[in-house]
Amino acid sequence: MLRAAALVLLMATVLALDETFLDKYAFTKVMQHCLGSANYYRQLSEVGRAKSYCLGLRQRVFLTTSGPNYFFSSFPGQGNQLGGGGGVGAGGVLWDAGTLAQAAAQLNAELSNFTCVLETINAIDGQLRVKQDSFVNHYYSTTPDTSLRDDLVENIYYCNEAANGLPLERDNSPVHARLQRLMFFLKCEKKRRLAACLKHDIRANLGQYDPAGLPGYGSRRDAADQVLALLVGADGIKNLDLYY
C-alpha cells in the first residue's frame, strides 16, 4: 500500500512538473524548424482542439478508492492503515487519507484528459494500445524529406517494439502494464524524434565537418549517423559512472 501511494504521488508530480516553460519552448522551436512551421503548428492546433473537446467530457475513471481497476490494481482509501492511527516516526503518519484522495483525484483527471486527447487524435485505441500505423501514415503524409521521414518512421517501430517487450507483468506495479507501455512509448518517441531532427540538421550541414576524421571513413555508413553518435556519446559519457 505504501508503494502504491508513493507511486501515485510521484506520478502526479511528474505529470505536473515534468518540463519547465523553457524546456517546452526550446523543444517547440526545434520541432518547428525540423518538421516545418505550418505542419508543426497544425499538429499543435489539433492537439489543442482535442484538449478542449476532452475537457467537456465525463472523466474516465483510472483510480478507485477500493477494489480492482483495469488500469490500476487498487488505491488505498478511507479506513486503511495509512488513513489514521499510529505513526511513522515522530512526525506521525506519512500520508493521511485526505492527502491521498487529493493526489488520486489530480492524477485521475490528468490521466483522463491525457488519454482522451491521444484517442481523439487517433494515436491510441480505447485499450491504450498505440496505433502504430497512424503514426507512420502521419509522417508519410507530412514529411517531404525522405531521410528524415525514414528516421521518424523507424523510431515508431523501434519504440513500439521496445515498449511491448518490457517485462512489466513481473513488476507487480499498481499501474497497469498497458498504461506503463504507453508512457514509455511516448517518451521514447519524443526523445528519438529530437535525435532524428538533430541528425537532419547535421545532414544538411555536413559540409562543415571533415568526414576524414570519422571512424570507418569511406564505409557505407551514414556520415550523419556517425557525427550524431560522436556528439551525443561524448556528451553522455558521464552517465557511465558506476555506483556499487
Coordinates of N, CA and C in Angstrom, one line a residue, residues 115-200:
T115 N -5.2 10.6 -21.9 CA -5.6 9.5 -22.8 C -6.7 9.9 -23.7
C116 N -7.6 10.8 -23.3 CA -8.7 11.2 -24.2 C -8.1 12.0 -25.4
V117 N -7.2 12.8 -25.1 CA -6.6 13.6 -26.2 C -5.9 12.6 -27.2
L118 N -5.2 11.6 -26.7 CA -4.5 10.7 -27.6 C -5.5 9.9 -28.4
E119 N -6.6 9.5 -27.8 CA -7.7 8.8 -28.6 C -8.3 9.7 -29.6
T120 N -8.5 10.9 -29.3 CA -9.2 11.9 -30.2 C -8.3 12.2 -31.4
I121 N -7.0 12.2 -31.3 CA -6.1 12.5 -32.4 C -5.7 11.2 -33.1
N122 N -6.4 10.0 -32.7 CA -6.2 8.7 -33.3 C -4.8 8.2 -33.1
A123 N -4.2 8.5 -31.9 CA -2.8 8.0 -31.6 C -2.9 6.6 -30.9
I124 N -4.0 6.4 -30.1 CA -4.2 5.1 -29.4 C -5.6 4.7 -29.5
D125 N -5.9 3.4 -29.2 CA -7.3 2.9 -29.2 C -7.8 3.0 -27.7
G126 N -9.0 2.5 -27.6 CA -9.7 2.6 -26.3 C -9.1 1.7 -25.2
Q127 N -8.1 0.8 -25.6 CA -7.5 0.0 -24.6 C -6.0 0.4 -24.4
L128 N -5.7 1.7 -24.7 CA -4.4 2.3 -24.5 C -3.3 1.7 -25.4
R129 N -3.7 1.0 -26.4 CA -2.7 0.5 -27.3 C -2.3 1.5 -28.4
V130 N -1.0 1.6 -28.7 CA -0.5 2.6 -29.7 C -1.0 2.2 -31.1
K131 N -1.5 3.1 -31.8 CA -1.9 2.9 -33.2 C -0.7 3.2 -34.1
Q132 N 0.2 2.2 -34.2 CA 1.4 2.4 -34.9 C 1.2 2.9 -36.3
D133 N 0.3 2.3 -37.1 CA 0.1 2.8 -38.4 C -0.4 4.2 -38.5
S134 N -1.1 4.7 -37.5 CA -1.5 6.1 -37.5 C -0.3 7.0 -37.5
F135 N 0.7 6.7 -36.6 CA 1.9 7.5 -36.5 C 2.7 7.4 -37.8
V136 N 2.8 6.2 -38.4 CA 3.6 6.0 -39.6 C 2.9 6.8 -40.8
N137 N 1.6 6.7 -40.9 CA 0.9 7.4 -42.0 C 1.0 8.9 -41.9
H138 N 1.0 9.3 -40.6 CA 1.2 10.8 -40.4 C 2.5 11.3 -40.9
Y139 N 3.6 10.6 -40.6 CA 4.9 11.0 -41.1 C 5.0 10.9 -42.6
Y140 N 4.4 9.9 -43.2 CA 4.5 9.8 -44.6 C 3.7 10.9 -45.3
S141 N 2.7 11.4 -44.7 CA 1.9 12.4 -45.3 C 2.3 13.8 -45.0
T142 N 3.2 14.0 -44.0 CA 3.6 15.4 -43.6 C 5.1 15.7 -43.7
T143 N 5.9 14.6 -44.0 CA 7.4 14.9 -44.1 C 7.9 14.6 -45.4
P144 N 8.2 15.7 -46.2 CA 8.6 15.5 -47.6 C 10.1 15.0 -47.7
D145 N 10.9 15.3 -46.7 CA 12.3 14.9 -46.8 C 12.3 13.4 -46.5
T146 N 12.8 12.6 -47.4 CA 12.7 11.1 -47.3 C 13.6 10.6 -46.2
S147 N 14.8 11.1 -46.0 CA 15.7 10.7 -45.0 C 15.2 10.9 -43.6
L148 N 14.7 12.1 -43.4 CA 14.1 12.5 -42.1 C 12.8 11.6 -41.8
R149 N 12.0 11.5 -42.9 CA 10.8 10.6 -42.7 C 11.1 9.2 -42.4
D150 N 12.2 8.6 -43.0 CA 12.5 7.3 -42.7 C 13.0 7.1 -41.3
D151 N 13.7 8.1 -40.8 CA 14.2 8.1 -39.4 C 13.0 8.2 -38.4
L152 N 12.1 9.0 -38.7 CA 10.9 9.2 -37.8 C 10.0 8.0 -37.8
V153 N 9.9 7.3 -39.0 CA 9.1 6.1 -39.0 C 9.8 5.0 -38.3
E154 N 11.1 4.9 -38.5 CA 11.8 3.8 -37.8 C 11.7 4.0 -36.3
N155 N 11.7 5.2 -35.8 CA 11.5 5.4 -34.4 C 10.2 4.9 -33.9
I156 N 9.2 4.9 -34.7 CA 7.9 4.4 -34.2 C 8.0 2.9 -34.1
Y157 N 8.6 2.2 -35.0 CA 8.7 0.8 -34.9 C 9.6 0.4 -33.7
Y158 N 10.7 1.1 -33.6 CA 11.6 0.8 -32.5 C 11.0 1.0 -31.1
C159 N 10.3 2.2 -30.9 CA 9.8 2.5 -29.6 C 8.6 1.5 -29.3
N160 N 7.8 1.2 -30.3 CA 6.7 0.3 -30.0 C 7.1 -1.1 -29.7
E161 N 8.1 -1.5 -30.4 CA 8.7 -2.9 -30.1 C 9.3 -2.9 -28.8
A162 N 10.1 -1.8 -28.4 CA 10.7 -1.8 -27.1 C 9.7 -1.7 -26.0
A163 N 8.6 -1.0 -26.2 CA 7.6 -0.9 -25.1 C 6.9 -2.2 -25.0
N164 N 6.5 -2.9 -26.1 CA 5.8 -4.1 -26.0 C 6.7 -5.2 -25.4
G165 N 8.0 -5.1 -25.4 CA 8.9 -6.1 -24.9 C 9.3 -5.9 -23.5
L166 N 8.8 -4.9 -22.8 CA 9.1 -4.7 -21.4 C 8.4 -5.8 -20.6
P167 N 9.1 -6.4 -19.6 CA 8.5 -7.5 -18.8 C 7.7 -6.9 -17.6
L168 N 6.8 -6.1 -17.9 CA 6.1 -5.3 -16.9 C 5.1 -6.2 -16.0
E169 N 4.7 -7.3 -16.6 CA 3.8 -8.1 -15.8 C 4.5 -8.7 -14.6
R170 N 5.8 -8.7 -14.6 CA 6.6 -9.2 -13.4 C 6.8 -8.1 -12.4
D171 N 6.4 -6.9 -12.7 CA 6.7 -5.8 -11.8 C 5.9 -5.7 -10.6
N172 N 4.7 -6.2 -10.6 CA 3.7 -6.1 -9.5 C 3.4 -4.6 -9.2
S173 N 3.4 -3.8 -10.2 CA 3.1 -2.4 -10.0 C 1.6 -2.2 -10.0
P174 N 1.1 -1.2 -9.2 CA -0.3 -0.9 -9.2 C -0.7 -0.3 -10.5
V175 N 0.2 0.2 -11.3 CA -0.1 0.8 -12.6 C -0.1 -0.3 -13.6
H176 N -1.2 -0.4 -14.4 CA -1.4 -1.5 -15.4 C -0.3 -1.4 -16.4
A177 N 0.2 -2.6 -16.9 CA 1.3 -2.6 -17.8 C 1.0 -1.9 -19.1
R178 N -0.3 -1.9 -19.5 CA -0.6 -1.2 -20.8 C -0.4 0.3 -20.7
L179 N -0.7 0.9 -19.5 CA -0.5 2.3 -19.3 C 1.0 2.6 -19.2
Q180 N 1.7 1.8 -18.6 CA 3.2 2.0 -18.5 C 3.8 1.9 -19.9
R181 N 3.3 0.9 -20.7 CA 3.9 0.8 -22.0 C 3.6 2.0 -22.9
L182 N 2.4 2.6 -22.7 CA 2.0 3.8 -23.5 C 2.9 5.0 -23.1
M183 N 3.2 5.2 -21.8 CA 4.0 6.3 -21.3 C 5.5 6.1 -21.8
F184 N 5.9 4.8 -21.8 CA 7.3 4.5 -22.2 C 7.4 4.8 -23.7
F185 N 6.4 4.4 -24.5 CA 6.4 4.7 -26.0 C 6.5 6.1 -26.3
L186 N 5.7 6.9 -25.6 CA 5.6 8.4 -25.9 C 6.9 9.1 -25.5
K187 N 7.5 8.7 -24.4 CA 8.8 9.3 -24.0 C 9.9 8.9 -25.0
C188 N 9.9 7.6 -25.4 CA 10.9 7.1 -26.3 C 10.8 7.8 -27.6
E189 N 9.5 7.9 -28.2 CA 9.3 8.5 -29.5 C 9.8 10.0 -29.5
K190 N 9.4 10.7 -28.4 CA 9.8 12.1 -28.3 C 11.3 12.3 -28.3
K191 N 12.0 11.4 -27.5 CA 13.4 11.5 -27.4 C 14.1 11.2 -28.7
R192 N 13.6 10.2 -29.4 CA 14.2 9.8 -30.7 C 13.8 10.7 -31.8
R193 N 12.7 11.3 -31.7 CA 12.3 12.4 -32.7 C 13.2 13.6 -32.6
L194 N 13.6 13.9 -31.4 CA 14.5 15.0 -31.2 C 15.9 14.6 -31.8
A195 N 16.3 13.4 -31.6 CA 17.6 12.9 -32.2 C 17.5 12.9 -33.7
A196 N 16.4 12.5 -34.2 CA 16.2 12.5 -35.7 C 16.3 13.9 -36.3
C197 N 15.7 14.9 -35.6 CA 15.8 16.2 -36.0 C 17.2 16.8 -36.0
L198 N 18.0 16.4 -34.9 CA 19.4 16.8 -34.8 C 20.2 16.2 -36.0
K199 N 19.9 14.9 -36.2 CA 20.6 14.2 -37.3 C 20.2 14.9 -38.7
H200 N 19.0 15.3 -38.8 CA 18.5 16.0 -40.1 C 19.3 17.3 -40.2

